[in-house]
Short mmCIF file of C-alpha atoms and ligand atoms in Angstrom, two decimals:
data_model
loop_
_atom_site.label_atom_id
_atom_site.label_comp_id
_atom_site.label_asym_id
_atom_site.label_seq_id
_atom_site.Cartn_x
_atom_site.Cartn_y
_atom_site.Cartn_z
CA UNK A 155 -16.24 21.59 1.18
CA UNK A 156 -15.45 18.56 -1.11
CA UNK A 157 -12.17 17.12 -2.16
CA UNK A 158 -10.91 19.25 -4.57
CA UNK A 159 -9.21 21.11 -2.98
CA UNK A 160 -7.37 18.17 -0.81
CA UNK A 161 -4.79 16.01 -3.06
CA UNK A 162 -4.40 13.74 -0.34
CA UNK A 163 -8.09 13.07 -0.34
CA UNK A 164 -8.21 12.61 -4.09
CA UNK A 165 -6.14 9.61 -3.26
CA UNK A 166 -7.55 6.19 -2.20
CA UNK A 167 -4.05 4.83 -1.33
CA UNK A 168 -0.40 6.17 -1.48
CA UNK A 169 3.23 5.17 -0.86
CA UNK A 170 4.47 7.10 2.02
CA UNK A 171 8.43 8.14 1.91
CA UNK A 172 10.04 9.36 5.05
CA UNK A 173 13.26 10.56 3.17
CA UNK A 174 16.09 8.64 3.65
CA UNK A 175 14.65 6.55 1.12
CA UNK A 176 16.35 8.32 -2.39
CA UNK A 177 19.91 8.74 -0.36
CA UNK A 178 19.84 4.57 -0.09
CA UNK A 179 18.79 3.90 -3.62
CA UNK A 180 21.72 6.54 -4.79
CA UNK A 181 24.35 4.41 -2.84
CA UNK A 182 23.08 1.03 -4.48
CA UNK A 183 23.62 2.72 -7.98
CA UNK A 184 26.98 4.03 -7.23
CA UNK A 185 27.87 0.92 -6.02
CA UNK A 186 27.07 -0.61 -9.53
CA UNK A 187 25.59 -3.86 -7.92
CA UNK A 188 21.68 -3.93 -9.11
CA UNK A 189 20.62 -7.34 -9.13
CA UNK A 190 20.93 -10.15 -5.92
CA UNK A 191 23.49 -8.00 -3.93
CA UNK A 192 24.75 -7.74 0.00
CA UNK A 193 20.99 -5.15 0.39
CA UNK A 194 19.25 -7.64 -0.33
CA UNK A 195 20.28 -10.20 1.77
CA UNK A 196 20.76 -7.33 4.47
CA UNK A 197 16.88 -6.94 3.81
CA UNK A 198 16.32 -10.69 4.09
CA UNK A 199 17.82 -10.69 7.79
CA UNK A 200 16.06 -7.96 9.28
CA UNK A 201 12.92 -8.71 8.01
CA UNK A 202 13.49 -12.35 9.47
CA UNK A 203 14.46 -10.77 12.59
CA UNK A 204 11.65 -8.20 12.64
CA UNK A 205 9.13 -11.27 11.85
CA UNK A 206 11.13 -13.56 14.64
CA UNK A 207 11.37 -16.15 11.90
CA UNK A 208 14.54 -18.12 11.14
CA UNK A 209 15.11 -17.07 7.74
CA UNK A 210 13.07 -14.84 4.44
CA UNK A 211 13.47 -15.21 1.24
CA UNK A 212 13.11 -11.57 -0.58
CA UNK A 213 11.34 -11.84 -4.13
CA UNK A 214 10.54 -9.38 -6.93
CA UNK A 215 7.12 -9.50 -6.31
CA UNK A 216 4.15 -10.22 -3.88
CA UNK A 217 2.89 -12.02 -7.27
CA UNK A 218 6.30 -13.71 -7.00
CA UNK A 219 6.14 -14.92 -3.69
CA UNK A 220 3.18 -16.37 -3.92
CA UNK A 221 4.05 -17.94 -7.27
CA UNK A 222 7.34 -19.39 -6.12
CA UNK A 223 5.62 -20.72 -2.45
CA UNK A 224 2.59 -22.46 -4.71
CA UNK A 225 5.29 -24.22 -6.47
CA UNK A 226 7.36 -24.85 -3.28
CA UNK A 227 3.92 -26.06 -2.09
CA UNK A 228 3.38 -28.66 -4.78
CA UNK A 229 1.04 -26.40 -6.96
CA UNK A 230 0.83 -27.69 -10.73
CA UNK A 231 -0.66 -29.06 -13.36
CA UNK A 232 -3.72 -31.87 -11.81
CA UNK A 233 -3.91 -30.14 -8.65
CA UNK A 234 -6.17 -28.04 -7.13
CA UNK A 235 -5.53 -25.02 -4.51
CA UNK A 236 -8.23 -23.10 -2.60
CA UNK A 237 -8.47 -19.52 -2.88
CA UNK A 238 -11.07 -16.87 -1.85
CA UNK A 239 -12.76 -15.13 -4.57
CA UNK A 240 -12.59 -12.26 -2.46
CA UNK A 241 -8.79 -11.42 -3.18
CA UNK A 242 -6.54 -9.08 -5.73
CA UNK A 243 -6.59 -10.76 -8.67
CA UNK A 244 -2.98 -11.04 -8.25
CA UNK A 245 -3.42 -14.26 -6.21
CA UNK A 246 -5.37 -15.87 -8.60
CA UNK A 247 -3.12 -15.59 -11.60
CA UNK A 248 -0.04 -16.85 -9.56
CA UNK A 249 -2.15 -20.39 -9.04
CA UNK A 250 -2.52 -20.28 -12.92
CA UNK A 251 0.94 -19.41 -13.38
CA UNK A 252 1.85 -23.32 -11.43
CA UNK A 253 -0.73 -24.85 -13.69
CA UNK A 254 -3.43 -25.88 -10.92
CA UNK A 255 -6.56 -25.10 -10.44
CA UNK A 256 -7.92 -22.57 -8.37
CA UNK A 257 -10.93 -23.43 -6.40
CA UNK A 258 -13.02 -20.66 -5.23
CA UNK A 259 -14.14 -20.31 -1.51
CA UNK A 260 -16.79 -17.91 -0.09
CA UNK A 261 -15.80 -15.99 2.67
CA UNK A 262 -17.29 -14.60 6.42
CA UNK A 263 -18.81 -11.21 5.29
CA UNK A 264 -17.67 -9.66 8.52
CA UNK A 265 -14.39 -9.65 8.23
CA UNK A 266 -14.06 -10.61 4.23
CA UNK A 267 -11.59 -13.36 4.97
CA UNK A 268 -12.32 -17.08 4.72
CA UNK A 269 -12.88 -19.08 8.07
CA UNK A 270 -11.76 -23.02 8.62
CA UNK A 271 -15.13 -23.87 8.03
CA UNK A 272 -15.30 -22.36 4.61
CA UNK A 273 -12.02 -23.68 3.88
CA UNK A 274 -12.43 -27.39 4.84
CA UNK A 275 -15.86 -26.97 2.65
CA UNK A 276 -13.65 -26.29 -0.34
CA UNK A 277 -10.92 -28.44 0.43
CA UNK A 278 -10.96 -31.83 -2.51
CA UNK A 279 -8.87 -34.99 -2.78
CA UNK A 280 -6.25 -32.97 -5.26
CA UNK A 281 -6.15 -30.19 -3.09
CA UNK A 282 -2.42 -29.51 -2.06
CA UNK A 283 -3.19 -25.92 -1.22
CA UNK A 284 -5.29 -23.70 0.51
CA UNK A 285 -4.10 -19.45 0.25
CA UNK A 286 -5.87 -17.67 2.59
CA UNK A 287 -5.73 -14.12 2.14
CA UNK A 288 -5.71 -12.26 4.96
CA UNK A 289 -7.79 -9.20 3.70
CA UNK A 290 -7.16 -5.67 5.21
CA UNK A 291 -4.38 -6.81 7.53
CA UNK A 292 -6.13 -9.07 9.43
CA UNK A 293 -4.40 -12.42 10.98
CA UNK A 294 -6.21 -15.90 10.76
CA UNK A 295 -6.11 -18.44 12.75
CA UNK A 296 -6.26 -21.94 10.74
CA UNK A 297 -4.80 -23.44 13.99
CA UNK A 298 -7.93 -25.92 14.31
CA UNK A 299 -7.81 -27.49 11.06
CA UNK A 300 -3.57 -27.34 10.44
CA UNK A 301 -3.77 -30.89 11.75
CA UNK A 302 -6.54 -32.00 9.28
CA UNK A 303 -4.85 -30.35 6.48
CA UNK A 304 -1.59 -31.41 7.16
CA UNK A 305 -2.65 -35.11 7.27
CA UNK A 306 -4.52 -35.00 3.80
CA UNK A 307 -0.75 -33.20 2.74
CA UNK A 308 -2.36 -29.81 1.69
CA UNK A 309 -0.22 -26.92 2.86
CA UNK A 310 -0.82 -23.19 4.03
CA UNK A 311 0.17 -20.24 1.60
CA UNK A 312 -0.48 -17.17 3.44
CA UNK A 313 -1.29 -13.85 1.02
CA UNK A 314 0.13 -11.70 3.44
CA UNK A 315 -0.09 -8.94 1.16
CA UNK A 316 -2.14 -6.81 2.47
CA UNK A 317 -0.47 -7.73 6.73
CA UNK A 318 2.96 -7.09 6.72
CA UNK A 319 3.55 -6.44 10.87
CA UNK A 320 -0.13 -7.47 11.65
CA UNK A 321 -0.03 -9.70 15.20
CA UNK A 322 -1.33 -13.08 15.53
CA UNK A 323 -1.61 -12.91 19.18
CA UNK A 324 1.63 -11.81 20.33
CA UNK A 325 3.08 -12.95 17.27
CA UNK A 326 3.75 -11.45 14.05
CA UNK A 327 1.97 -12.66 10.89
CA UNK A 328 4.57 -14.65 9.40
CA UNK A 329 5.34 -16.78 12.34
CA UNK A 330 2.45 -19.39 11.92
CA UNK A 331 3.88 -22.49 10.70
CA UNK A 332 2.45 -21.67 6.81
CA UNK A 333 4.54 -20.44 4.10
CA UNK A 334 3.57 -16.80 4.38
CA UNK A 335 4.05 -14.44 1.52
CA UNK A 336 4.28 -10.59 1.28
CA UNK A 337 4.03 -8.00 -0.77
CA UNK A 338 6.30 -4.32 -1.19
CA UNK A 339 4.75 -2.68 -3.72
CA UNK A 340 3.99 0.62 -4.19
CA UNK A 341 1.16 1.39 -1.93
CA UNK A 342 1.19 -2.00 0.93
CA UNK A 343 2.24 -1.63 4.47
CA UNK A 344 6.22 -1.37 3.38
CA UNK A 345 7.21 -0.66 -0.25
CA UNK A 346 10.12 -1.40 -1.74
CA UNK A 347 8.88 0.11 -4.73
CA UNK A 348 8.07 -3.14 -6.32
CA UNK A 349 8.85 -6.66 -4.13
CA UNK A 350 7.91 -9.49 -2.13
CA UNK A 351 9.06 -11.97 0.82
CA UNK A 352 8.38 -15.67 1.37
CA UNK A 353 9.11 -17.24 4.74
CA UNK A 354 10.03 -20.38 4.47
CA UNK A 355 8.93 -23.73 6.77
CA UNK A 356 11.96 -25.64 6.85
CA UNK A 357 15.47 -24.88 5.93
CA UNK A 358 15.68 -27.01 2.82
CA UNK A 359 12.29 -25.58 1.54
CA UNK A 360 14.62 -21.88 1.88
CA UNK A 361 16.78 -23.31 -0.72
CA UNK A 362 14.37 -24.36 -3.11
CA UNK A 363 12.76 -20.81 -3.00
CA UNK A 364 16.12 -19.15 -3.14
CA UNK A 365 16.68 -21.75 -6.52
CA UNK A 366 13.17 -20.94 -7.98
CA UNK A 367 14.15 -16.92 -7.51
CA UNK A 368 17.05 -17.03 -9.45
CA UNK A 369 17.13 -19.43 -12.82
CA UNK A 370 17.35 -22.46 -11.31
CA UNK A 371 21.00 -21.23 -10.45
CA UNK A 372 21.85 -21.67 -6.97
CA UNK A 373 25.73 -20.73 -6.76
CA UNK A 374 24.72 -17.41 -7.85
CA UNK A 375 26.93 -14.86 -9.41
CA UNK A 376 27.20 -13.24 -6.16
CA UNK A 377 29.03 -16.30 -4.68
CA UNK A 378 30.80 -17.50 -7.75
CA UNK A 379 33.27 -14.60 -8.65
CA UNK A 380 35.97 -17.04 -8.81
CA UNK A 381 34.31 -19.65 -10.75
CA UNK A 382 34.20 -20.53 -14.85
CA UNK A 383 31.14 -21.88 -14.60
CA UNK A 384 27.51 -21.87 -12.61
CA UNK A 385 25.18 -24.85 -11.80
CA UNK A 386 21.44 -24.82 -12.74
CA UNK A 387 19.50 -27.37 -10.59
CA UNK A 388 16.20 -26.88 -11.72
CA UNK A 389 13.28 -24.58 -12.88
CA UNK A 390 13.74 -21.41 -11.80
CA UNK A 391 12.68 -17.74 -12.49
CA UNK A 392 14.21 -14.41 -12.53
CA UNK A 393 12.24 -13.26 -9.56
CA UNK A 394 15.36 -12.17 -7.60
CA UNK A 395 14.92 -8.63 -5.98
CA UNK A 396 17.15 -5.96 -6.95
CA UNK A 397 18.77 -4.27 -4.10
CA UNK A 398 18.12 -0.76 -5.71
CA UNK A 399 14.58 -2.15 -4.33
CA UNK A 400 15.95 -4.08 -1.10
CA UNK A 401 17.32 -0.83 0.10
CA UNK A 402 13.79 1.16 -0.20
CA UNK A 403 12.58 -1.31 2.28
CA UNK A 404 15.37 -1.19 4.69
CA UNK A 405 14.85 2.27 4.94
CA UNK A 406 11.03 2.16 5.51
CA UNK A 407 11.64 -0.75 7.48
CA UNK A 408 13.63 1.55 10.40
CA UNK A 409 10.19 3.82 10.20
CA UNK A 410 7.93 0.88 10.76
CA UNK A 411 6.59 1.62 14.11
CA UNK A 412 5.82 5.27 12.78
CA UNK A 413 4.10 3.53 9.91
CA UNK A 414 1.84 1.00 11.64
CA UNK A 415 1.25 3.66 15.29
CA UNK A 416 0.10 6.07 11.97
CA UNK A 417 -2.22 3.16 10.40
CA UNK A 418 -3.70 2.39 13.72
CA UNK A 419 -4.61 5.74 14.67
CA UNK A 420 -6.18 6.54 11.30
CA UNK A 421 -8.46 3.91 11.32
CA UNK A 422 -9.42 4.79 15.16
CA UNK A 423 -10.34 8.26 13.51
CA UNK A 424 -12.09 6.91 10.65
CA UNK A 425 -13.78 4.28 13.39
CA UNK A 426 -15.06 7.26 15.36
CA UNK A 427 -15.81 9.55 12.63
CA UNK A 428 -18.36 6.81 11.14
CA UNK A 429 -19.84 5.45 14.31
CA UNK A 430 -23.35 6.74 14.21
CA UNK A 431 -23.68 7.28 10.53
CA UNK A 432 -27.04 5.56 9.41
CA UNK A 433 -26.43 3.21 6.11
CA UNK A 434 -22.71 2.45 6.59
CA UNK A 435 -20.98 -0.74 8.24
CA UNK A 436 -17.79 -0.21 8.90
CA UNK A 437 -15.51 -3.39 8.09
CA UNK A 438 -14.47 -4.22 11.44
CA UNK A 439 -10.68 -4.48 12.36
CA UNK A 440 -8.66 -5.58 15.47
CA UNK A 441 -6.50 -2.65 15.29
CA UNK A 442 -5.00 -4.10 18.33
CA UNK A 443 -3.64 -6.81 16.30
CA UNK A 444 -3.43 -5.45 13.09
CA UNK A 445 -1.97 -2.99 10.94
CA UNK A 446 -4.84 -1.76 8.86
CA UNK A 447 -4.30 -1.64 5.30
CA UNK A 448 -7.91 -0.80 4.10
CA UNK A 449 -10.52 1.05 5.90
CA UNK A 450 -13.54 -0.34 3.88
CA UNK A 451 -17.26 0.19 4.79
CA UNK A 452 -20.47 -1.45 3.26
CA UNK A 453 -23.16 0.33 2.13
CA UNK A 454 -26.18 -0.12 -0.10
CA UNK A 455 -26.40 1.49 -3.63
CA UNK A 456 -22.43 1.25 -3.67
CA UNK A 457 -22.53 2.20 -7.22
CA UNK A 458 -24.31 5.82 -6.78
CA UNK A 459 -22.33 6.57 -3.79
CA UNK A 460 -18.75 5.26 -5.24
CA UNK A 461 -20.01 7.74 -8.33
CA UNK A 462 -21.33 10.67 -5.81
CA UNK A 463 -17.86 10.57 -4.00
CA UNK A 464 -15.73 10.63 -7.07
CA UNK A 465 -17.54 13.50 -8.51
CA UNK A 466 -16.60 15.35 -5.03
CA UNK A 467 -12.98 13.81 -5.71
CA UNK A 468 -13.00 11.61 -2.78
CA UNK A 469 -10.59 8.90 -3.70
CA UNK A 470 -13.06 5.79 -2.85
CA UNK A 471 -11.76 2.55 -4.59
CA UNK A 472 -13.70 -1.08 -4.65
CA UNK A 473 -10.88 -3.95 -3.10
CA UNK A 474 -12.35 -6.25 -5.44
CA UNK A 475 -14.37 -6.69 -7.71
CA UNK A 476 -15.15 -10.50 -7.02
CA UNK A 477 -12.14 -12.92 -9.32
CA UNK A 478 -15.13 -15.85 -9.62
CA UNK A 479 -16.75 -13.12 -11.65
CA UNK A 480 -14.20 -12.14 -13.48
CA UNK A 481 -13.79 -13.39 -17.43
CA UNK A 482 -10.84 -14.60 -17.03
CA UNK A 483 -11.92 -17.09 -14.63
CA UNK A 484 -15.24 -18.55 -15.63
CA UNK A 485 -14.10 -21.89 -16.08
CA UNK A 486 -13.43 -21.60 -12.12
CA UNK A 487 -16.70 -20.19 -11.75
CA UNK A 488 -19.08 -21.40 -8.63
CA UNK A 489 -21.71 -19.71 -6.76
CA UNK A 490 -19.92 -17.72 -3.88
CA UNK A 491 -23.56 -15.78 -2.23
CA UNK A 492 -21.53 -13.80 0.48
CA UNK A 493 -18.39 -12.98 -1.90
CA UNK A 494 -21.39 -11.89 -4.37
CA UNK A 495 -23.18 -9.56 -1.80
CA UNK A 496 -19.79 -8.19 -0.29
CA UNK A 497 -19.04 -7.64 -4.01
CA UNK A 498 -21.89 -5.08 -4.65
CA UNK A 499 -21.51 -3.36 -0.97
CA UNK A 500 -17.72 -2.98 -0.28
CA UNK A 501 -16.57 0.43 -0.77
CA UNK A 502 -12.94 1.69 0.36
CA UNK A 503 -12.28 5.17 1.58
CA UNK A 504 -9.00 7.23 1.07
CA UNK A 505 -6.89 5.24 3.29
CA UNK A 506 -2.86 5.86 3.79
CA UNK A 507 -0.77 7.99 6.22
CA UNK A 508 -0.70 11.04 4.58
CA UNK A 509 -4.03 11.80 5.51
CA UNK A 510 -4.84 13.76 8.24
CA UNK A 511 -7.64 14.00 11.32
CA UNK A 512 -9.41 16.73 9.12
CA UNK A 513 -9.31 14.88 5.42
CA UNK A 514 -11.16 12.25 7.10
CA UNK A 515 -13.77 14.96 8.19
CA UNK A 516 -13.89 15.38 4.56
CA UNK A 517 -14.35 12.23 3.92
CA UNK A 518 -16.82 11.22 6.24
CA UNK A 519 -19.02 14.22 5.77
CA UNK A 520 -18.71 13.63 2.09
CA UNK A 521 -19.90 9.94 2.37
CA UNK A 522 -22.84 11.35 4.79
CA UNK A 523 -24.10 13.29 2.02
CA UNK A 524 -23.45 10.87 -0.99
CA UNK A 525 -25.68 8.51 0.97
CA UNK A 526 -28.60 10.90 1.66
CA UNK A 527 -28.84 11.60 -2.44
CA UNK A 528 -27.82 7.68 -3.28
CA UNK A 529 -31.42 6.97 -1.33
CA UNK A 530 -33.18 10.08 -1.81
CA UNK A 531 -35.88 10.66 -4.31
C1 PLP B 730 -0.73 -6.50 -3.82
C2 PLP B 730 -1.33 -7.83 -3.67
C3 PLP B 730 -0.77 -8.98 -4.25
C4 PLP B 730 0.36 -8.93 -5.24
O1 PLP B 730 1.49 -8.26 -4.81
P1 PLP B 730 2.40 -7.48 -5.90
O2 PLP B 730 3.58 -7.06 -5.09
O3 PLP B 730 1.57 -6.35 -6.40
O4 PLP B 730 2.74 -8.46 -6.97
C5 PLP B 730 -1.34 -10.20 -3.98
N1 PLP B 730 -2.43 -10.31 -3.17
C6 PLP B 730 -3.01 -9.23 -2.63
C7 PLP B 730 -4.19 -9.43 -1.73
C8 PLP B 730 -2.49 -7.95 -2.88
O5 PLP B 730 -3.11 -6.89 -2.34
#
């Protein structure tokens, strides 16, 4: 049996609805308030209070929110911010987008993420930034070298885009001390359809994301109904998020414990189904901790068996293609050996909670075979 005959399969990821989703959206529309409304800042609050942070600040974007905390951060034009090539190109572009640098770091092929070790090795005098990305949901712990960094004045921008509800600990991801950033787009953790959230350090550094989401204008039309005029007090963006998206995310938000209990158990499945299976590493995950957002094994001949599975329509997908490799970024370009050799093994299988105990069957069994004719004669 291959995939054909399994949609679900077919799919490498997928948003997944639990129905109460459309009836929110309608009552946005009807209300005809689209842009920065009352949702949104409903959405802000409980995700703060689902986090335990003080405050959120909800952007259109996970591109957004990392754009917007660079520049909170210091990010521009002279300065350099460390980054793992190992990433969606996504965080990249929004280091371009303040005008610094991005400095490529290699990362611990066990768990794809960068360590302190590999960040303090990448870490220059016009470093302001370092965005560690915390790949496949997983938390880490910069705790060590915070000090260190926060002395030479270069801060911590989570990419958080792949951990929304992970644990540090007993602690959300979120909670750390960094300015953490999310991302609800179509097919993370929690969708909104398309948006993003930034937690903020301090109070003031709240405002200044709230001014860089919305023009520059911080008495926003929302609050000045009574007013001739509005003030801009700075750069700003339209990166506000529109609560015909906020209220997507509510929704899902109230199924989040069915979301992540779902996650965990898949990857257990997967976990089980692959232990044993000669040629495959499985990508290791504290599903204790985190909410899994990938299930991604390494194998050799990636290319043949990515090809064999896709023939079978097994929805295997490559989370990524290496960014220091990329055209776009050759001027950034450094040697990166275990980014390189992750780059040629990583292959992710259909992961997302639509699947069930006996697509991953499929799966598995499918991957079993694609590896016996990827090495065969
Ligand atoms: C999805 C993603 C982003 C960007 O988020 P968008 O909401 O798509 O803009 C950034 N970094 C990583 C690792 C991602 O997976």
């Amino acid at each position: 049996m291959n995939g054909v005959s399994r949609p679900d399969v077919r799919r490498n990821a997928s948003p997944y609805l639990y129905g109460d989703e459309g009836a929110a959206v309608v009552r946005v529309l009807e209300s005809g308030q689209y842009g920065h409304t009352d949702v949104t800042e409903e959405f802000e609050r409980q995700v703060a209070h689902f986090l335990g942070v003080p405050d959120a600040v909800a952007v259109a974007s996970g591109t957004a929110a990392l754009h917007a905390a660079l520049l909170a951060a210091g990010a521009g034009p002279g300065t350099e911010v460390v980054v793992p090539s190992m990433t969606f190109c996504a965080t990249v572009q929004a280091i371009l987008a303040t005008g610094a640098a991005p400095r490529f770091a290699d990362i611990d092929p066990a768990t794809l993420c960068v360590d302190q070790d590999l960040v303090m090795e990448a870490v220059r005098e016009s470093t302001v930034a370092v965005v560690p990305v915390l790949f496949g949901g997983r938390p880490i712990d910069l705790t060590a070298i915070q000090p260190q960094l926060a002395e030479r004045g270069v801060a911590v921008v989570e990419d958080a885009a792949h951990a929304f509800g992970s644990r540090a600990g007993a602690r959300r991801v979120g909670t750390s001390g960094a300015l953490t950033c999310f991302s609800f787009g179509p097919i993370k953790n929690l969708t909104c359809g398309q948006g993003g959230m930034v937690t903020p350090r301090t109070p003031k550094e709240a405002d200044l994301l709230r001014r860089l989401r919305l023009l520059g204008v911080t008495d926003s039309a929302h609050h000045r109904a009574n007013s001739t005029s509005y003030r801009v007090e700075g750069f700003g963006l339209r990166y506000q998020l529109s609560g015909l998206n906020a209220a997507i995310g509510l929704a899902q938000l109230a199924h989040f414990t069915t979301t992540e209990n779902t996650r965990r158990l898949l990857w257990r499945t997967y976990a089980n189904a692959l232990s044993g299976l000669e040629g495959v590493t499985l990508v290791d995950v504290d599903v204790e901790h985190a909410v899994p957002h990938l299930c991604q094994v390494r194998v050799s001949h990636r290319d043949r068996v990515f090809a064999e599975l896709r023939a079978n329509d097994i929805g295997v997908g490559v989370h990524y293609p290496p960014n220091h490799l990329q055209d776009a970024f050759v001027p950034w370009r450094r040697p990166l050996p275990g980014t390189e050799q992750a780059g040629r093994e990583i292959l992710s299988l259909p992961f997302h909670p639509h699947l069930t105990a006996t697509d991953i069957e499929v799966v598995v069994s499918a991957l079993a075979r694609a590896l016996k004719s990827a090495t065969g004669p």
